[in-house]
Coordinates of N, CA and C in Angstrom, one line a residue:
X456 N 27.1 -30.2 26.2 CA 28.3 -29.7 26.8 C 28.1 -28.8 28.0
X457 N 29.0 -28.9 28.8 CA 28.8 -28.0 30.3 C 29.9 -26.8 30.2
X458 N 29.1 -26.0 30.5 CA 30.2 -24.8 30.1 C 30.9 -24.2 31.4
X459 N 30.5 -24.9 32.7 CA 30.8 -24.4 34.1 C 32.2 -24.1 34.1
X460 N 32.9 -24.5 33.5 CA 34.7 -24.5 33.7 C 35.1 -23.6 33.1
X461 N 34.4 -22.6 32.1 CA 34.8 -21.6 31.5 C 34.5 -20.1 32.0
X462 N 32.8 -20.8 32.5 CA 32.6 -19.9 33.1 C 33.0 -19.1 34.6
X463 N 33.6 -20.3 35.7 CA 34.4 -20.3 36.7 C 35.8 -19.6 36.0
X464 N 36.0 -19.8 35.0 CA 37.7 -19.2 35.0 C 37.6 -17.9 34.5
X465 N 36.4 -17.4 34.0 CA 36.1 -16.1 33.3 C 35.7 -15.0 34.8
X466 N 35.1 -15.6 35.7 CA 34.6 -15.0 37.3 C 35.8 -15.2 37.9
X467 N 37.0 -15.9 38.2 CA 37.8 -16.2 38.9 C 39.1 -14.7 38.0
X468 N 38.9 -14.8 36.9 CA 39.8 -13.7 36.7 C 39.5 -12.4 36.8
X469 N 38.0 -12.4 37.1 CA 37.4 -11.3 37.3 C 37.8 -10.6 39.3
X470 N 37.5 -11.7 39.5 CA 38.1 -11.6 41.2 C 39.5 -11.1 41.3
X471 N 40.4 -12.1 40.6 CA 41.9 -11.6 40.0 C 41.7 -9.6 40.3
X472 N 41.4 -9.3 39.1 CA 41.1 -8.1 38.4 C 41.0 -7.1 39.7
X473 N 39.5 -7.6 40.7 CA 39.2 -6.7 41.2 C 40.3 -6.4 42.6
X474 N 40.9 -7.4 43.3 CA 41.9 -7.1 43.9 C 43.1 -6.5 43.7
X475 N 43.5 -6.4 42.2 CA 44.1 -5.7 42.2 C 43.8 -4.1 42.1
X476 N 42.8 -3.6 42.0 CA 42.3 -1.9 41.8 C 43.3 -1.6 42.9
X477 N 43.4 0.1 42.5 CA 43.9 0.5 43.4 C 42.7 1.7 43.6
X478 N 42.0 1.4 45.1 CA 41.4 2.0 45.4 C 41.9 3.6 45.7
X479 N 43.0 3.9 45.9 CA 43.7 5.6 46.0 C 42.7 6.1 44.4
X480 N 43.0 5.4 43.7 CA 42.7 5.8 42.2 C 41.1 6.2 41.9
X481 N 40.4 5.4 42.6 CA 39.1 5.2 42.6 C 38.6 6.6 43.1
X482 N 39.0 6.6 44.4 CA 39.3 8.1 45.3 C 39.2 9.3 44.8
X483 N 40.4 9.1 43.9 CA 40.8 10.5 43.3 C 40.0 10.7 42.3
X484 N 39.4 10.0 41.5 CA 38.5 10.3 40.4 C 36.9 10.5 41.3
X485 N 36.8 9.9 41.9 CA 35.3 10.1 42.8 C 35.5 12.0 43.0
X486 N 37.0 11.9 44.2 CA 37.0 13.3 44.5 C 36.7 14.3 43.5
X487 N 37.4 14.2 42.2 CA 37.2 15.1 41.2 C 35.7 15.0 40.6
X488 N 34.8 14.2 40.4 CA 33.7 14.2 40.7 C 32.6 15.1 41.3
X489 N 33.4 15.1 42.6 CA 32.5 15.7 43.3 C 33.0 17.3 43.8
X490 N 34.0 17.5 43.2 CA 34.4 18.6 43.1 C 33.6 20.0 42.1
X491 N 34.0 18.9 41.0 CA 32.9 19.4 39.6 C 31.5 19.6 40.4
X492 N 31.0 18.8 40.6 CA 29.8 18.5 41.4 C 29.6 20.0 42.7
X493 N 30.2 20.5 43.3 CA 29.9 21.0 44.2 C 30.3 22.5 43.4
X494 N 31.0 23.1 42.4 CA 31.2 23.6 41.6 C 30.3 23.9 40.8
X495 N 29.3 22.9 40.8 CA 28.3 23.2 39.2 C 28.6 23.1 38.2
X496 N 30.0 22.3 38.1 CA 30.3 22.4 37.0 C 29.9 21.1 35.5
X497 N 30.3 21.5 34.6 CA 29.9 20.4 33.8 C 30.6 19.2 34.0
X498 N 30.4 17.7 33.5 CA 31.4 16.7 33.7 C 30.7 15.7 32.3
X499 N 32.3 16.3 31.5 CA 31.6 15.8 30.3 C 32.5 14.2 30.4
X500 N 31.7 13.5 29.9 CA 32.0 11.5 29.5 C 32.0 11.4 28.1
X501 N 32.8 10.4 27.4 CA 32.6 10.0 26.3 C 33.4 8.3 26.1
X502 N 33.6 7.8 25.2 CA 34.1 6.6 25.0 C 33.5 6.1 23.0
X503 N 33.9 5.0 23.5 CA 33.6 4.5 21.7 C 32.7 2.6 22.0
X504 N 32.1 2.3 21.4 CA 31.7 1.1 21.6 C 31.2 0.3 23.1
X505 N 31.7 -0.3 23.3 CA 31.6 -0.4 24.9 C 31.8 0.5 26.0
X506 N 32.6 1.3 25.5 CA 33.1 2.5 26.5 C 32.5 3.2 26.6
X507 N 31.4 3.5 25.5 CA 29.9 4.7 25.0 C 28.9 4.3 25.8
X508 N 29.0 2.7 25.7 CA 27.7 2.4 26.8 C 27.8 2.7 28.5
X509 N 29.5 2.4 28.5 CA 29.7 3.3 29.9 C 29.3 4.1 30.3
X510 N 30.1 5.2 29.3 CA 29.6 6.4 29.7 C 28.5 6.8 29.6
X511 N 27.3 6.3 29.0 CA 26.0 6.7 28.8 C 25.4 5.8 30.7
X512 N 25.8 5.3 31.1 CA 25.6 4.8 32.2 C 25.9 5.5 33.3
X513 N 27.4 5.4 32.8 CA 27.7 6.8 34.8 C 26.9 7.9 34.5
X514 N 26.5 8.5 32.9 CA 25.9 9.9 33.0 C 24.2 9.6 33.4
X515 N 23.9 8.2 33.2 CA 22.6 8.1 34.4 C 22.3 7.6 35.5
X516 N 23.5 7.1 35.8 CA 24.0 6.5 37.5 C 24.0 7.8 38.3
X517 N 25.1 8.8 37.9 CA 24.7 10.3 38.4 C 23.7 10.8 38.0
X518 N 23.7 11.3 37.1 CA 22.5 12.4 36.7 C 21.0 12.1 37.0
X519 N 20.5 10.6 37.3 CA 19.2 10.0 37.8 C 19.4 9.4 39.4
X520 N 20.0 8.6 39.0 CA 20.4 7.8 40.4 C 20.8 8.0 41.7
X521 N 21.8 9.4 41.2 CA 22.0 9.9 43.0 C 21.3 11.4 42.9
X522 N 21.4 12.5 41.7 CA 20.9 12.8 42.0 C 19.1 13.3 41.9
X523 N 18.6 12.3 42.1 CA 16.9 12.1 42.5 C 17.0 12.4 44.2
X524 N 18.1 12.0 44.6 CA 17.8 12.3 46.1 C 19.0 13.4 47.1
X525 N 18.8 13.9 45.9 CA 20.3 15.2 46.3 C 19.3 16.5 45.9
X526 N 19.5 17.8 46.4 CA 19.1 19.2 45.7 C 19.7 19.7 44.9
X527 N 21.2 19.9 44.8 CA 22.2 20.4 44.1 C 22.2 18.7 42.9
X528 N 22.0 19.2 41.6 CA 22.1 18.0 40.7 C 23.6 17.9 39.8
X529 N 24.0 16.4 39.8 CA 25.0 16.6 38.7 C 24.9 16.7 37.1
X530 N 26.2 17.3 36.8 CA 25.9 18.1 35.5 C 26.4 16.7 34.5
X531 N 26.0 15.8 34.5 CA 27.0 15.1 33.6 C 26.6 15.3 32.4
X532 N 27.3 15.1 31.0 CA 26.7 15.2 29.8 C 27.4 14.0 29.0
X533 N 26.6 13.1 28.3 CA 27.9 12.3 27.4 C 27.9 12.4 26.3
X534 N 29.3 12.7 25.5 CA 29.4 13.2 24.2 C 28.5 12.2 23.3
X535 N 28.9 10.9 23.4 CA 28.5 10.1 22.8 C 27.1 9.7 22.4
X536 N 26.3 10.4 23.3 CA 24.7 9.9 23.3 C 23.9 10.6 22.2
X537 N 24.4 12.1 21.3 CA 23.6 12.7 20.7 C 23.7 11.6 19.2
X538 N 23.6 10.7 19.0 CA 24.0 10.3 17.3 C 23.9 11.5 16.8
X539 N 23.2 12.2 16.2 CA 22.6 13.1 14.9 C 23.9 13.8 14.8
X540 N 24.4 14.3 16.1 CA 25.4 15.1 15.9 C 27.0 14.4 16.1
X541 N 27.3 13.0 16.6 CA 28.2 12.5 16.2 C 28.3 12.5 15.1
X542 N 27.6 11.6 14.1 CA 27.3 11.1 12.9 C 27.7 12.5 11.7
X543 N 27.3 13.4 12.2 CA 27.3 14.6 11.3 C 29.0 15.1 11.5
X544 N 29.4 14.5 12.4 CA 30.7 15.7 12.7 C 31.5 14.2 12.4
X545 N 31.3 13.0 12.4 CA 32.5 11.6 12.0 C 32.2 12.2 10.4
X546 N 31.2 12.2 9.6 CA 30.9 12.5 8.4 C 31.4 13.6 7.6
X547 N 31.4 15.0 7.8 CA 31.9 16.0 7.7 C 32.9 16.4 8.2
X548 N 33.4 15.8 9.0 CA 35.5 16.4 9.5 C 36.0 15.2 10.0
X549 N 35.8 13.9 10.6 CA 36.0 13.1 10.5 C 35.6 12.7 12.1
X550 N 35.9 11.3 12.2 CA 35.9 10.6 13.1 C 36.6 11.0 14.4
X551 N 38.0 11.0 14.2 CA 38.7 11.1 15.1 C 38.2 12.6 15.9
X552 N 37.1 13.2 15.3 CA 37.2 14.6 16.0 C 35.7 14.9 16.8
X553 N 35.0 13.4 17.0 CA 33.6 14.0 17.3 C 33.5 14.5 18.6
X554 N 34.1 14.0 19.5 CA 34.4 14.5 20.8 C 35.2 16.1 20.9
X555 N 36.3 16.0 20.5 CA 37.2 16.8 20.6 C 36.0 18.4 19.8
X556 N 35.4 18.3 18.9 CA 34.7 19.2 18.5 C 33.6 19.7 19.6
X557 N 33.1 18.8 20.0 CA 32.0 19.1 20.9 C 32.4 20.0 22.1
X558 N 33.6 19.8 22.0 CA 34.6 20.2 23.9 C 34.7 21.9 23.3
X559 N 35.1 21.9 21.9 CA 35.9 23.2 21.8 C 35.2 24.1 21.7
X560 N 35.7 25.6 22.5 CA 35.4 26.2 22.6 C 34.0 26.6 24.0
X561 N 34.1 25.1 24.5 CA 32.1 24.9 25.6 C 33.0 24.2 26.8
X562 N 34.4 23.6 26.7 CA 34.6 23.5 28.0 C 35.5 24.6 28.8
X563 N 34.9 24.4 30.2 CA 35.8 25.7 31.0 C 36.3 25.0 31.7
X564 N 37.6 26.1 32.9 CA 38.7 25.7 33.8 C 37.7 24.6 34.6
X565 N 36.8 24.9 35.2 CA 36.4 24.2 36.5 C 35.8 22.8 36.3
X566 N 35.2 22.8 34.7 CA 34.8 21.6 34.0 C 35.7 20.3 34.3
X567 N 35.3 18.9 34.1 CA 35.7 17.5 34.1 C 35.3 16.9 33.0
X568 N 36.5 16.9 32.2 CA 36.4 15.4 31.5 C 36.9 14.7 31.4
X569 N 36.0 13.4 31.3 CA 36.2 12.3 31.3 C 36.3 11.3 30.2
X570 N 37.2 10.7 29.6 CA 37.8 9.6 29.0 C 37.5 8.4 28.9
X571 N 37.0 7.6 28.7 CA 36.8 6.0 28.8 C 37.7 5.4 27.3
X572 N 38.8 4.9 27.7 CA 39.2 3.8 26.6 C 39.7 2.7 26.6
X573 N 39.0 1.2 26.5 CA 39.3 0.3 26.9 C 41.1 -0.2 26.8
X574 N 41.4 0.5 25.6 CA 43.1 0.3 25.0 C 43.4 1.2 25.6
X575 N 42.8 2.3 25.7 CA 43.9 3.7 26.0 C 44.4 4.1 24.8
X576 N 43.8 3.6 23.7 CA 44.4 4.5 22.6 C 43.3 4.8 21.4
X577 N 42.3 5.4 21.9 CA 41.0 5.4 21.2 C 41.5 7.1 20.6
X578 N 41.8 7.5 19.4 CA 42.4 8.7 19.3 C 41.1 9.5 19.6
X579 N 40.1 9.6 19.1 CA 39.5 10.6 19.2 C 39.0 11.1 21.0
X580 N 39.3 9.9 21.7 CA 39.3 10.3 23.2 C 40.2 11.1 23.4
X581 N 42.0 10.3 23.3 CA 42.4 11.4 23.8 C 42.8 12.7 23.1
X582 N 42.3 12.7 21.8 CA 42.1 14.5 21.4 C 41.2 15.0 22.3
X583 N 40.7 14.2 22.4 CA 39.4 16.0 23.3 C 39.7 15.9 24.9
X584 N 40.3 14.7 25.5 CA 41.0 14.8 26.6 C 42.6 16.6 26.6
X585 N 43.4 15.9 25.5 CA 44.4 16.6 25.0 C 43.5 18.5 25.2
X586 N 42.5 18.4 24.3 CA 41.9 20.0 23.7 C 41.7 20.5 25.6
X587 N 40.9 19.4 26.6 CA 40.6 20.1 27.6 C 41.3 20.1 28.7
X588 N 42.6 19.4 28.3 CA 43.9 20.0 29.2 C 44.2 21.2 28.7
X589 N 44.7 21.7 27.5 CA 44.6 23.1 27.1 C 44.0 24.2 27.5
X590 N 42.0 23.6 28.1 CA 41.9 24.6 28.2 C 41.9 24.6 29.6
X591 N 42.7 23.9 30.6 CA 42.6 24.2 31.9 C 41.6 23.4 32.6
X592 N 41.2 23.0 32.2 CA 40.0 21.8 32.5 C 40.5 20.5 33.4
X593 N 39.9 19.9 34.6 CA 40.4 18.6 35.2 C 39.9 17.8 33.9
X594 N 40.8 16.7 33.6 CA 40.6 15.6 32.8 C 40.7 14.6 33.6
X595 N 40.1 13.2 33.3 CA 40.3 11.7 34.1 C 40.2 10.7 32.7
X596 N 41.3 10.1 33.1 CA 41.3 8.7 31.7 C 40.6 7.6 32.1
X597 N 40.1 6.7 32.3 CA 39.2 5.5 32.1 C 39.4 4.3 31.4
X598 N 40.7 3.6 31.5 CA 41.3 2.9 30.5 C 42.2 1.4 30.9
X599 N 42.1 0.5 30.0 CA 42.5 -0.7 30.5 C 43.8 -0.9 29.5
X600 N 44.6 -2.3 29.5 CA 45.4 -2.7 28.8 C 47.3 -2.1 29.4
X601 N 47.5 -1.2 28.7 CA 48.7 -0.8 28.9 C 48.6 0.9 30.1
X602 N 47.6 1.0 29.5 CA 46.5 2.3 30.1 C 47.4 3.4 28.6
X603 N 47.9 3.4 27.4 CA 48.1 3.9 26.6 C 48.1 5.5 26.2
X604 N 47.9 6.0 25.3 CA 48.0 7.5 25.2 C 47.4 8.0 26.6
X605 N 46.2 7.4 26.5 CA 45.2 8.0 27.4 C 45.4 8.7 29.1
X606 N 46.5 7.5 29.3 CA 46.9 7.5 30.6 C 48.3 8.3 30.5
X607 N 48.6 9.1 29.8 CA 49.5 9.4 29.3 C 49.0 11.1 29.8
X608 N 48.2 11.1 29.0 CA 47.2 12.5 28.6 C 46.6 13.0 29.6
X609 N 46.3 11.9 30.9 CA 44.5 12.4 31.3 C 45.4 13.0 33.3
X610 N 44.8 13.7 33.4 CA 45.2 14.2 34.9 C 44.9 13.3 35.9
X611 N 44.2 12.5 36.0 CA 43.7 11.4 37.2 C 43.7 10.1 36.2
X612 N 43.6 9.2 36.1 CA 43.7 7.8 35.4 C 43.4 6.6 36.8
X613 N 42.2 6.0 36.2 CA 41.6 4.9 36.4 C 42.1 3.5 35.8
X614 N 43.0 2.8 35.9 CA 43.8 1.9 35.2 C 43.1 0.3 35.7
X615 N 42.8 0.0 34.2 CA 42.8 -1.3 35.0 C 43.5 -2.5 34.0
X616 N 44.3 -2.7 35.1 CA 45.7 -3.7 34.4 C 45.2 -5.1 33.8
X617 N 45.1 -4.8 32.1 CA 44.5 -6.6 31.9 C 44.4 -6.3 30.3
X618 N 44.6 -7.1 29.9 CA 44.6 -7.0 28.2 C 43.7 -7.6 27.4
X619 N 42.6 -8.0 28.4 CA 41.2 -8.7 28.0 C 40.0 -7.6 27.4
X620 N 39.6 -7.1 26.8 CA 38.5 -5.7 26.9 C 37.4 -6.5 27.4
X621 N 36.9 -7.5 27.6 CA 35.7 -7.9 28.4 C 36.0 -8.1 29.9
X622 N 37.0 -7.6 30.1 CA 36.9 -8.1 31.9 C 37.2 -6.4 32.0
X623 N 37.9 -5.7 31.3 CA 38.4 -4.4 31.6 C 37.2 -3.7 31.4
X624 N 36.4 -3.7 30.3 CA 34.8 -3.3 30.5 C 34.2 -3.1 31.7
X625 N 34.2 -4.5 32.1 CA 33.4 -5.2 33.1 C 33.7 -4.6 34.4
X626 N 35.2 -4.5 34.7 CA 35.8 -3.8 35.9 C 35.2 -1.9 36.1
X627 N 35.4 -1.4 34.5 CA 34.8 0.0 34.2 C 33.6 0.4 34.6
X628 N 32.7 -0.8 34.5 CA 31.3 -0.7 34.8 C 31.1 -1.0 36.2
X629 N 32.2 -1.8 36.9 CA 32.3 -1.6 38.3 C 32.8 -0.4 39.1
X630 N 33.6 -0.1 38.4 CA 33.8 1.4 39.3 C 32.9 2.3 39.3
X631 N 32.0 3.2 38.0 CA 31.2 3.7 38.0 C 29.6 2.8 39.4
X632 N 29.8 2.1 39.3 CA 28.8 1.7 40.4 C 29.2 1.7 42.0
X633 N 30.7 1.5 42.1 CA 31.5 1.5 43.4 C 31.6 2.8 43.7
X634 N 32.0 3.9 43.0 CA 31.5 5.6 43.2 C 30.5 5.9 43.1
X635 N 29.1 5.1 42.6 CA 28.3 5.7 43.1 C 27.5 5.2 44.6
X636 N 28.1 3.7 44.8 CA 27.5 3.4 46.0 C 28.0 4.0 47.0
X637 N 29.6 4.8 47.1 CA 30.1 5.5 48.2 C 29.3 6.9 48.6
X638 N 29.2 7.4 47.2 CA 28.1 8.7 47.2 C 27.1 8.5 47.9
X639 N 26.3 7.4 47.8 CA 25.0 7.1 48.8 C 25.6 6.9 50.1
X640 N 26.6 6.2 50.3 CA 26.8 6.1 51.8 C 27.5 7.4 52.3
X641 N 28.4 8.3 51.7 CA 28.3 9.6 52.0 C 27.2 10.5 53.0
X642 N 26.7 10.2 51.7 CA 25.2 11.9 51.9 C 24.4 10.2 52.9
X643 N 24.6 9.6 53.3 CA 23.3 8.5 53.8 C 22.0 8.2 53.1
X644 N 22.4 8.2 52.0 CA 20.9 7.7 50.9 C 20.6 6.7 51.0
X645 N 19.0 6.7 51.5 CA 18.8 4.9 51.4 C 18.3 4.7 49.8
X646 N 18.2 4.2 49.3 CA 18.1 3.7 47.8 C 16.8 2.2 48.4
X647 N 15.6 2.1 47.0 CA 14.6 1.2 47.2 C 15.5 -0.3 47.1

């Protein structure tokens, strides 16, 4: 069996997808980025499943990638990467709070966090999105489908219109790479 016709219509919706971004959006989350960024501030990521591996990505697209050739480094941190202490805080107070725990009381005004949920309704995102609006903190949502609580909750929102999670992934994983290729053309980084 030839699978070319599925595979053409799975890339063709992908094209779909990407004409519709709205780059203003892309912008505004880069800006806040680099705001944190020029600030020193922290820029905490998190997500669930797919979204985890995102975020474990943009936190080494920045924090390796651009800056290896910057002085001033970014602070990214992603909630999701410590297991020991996810695991310990889903297990002992529950699930919905492992993010939202980590934030409390450790994030400040000038801090960024960041959201990733492919539904937009991953609760435990937007609790600790929710906890660091409270504390005055820029928040950014990260989220596909309806863009849900998330986009609801989050101060800047990254939307991408589609009810598929493997193309809205896939788009997620493109933006993180489209902010960071602008950043190199920015500062003029040549990359190997």
């Amino acid at each position: 069996m030839v699978y070319d016709s599925y595979i053409k219509d799975y890339i063709d919706k992908e094209r779909e997808l990407l004409n519709l971004l709205d780059c203003t959006s892309i912008s505004s989350l880069l800006l806040q980025i680099l705001n944190a960024y020029e600030q020193e501030a922290a820029i905490y990521i998190f997500g669930n499943g797919g979204s985890a591996a995102t975020a474990s990505h943009f936190a080494n697209d920045f924090n390796k990638g651009i800056s290896e050739y910057t002085d001033k480094k970014f602070r990214f941190c992603c909630l999701n990467d410590n297991i020991p202490t996810v695991m310990a805080i889903a297990n002992d107070i529950g699930y919905e709070n492992v993010f939202e725990f980590q934030l409390a009381g450790k994030v400040k005004e000038n801090d960024l966090v960041i959201g990733i949920s492919g539904s937009g309704n991953s609760d435990n995102v937007v609790r600790a999105v929710r906890l660091a609006n409270q504390a005055g903190a820029m928040t950014a949502g990260i989220c596909g489908f309806s863009g849900g609580a998330l986009a609801n909750e989050a101060k800047v929102v990254m939307h991408v219109p589609c009810n598929n999670m493997q193309l809205v992934e896939d788009i997620h994983m493109i933006l993180c790479h489209t902010m960071m290729s602008a950043c190199y053309q920015m500062w003029n980084i040549k990359t190997h």
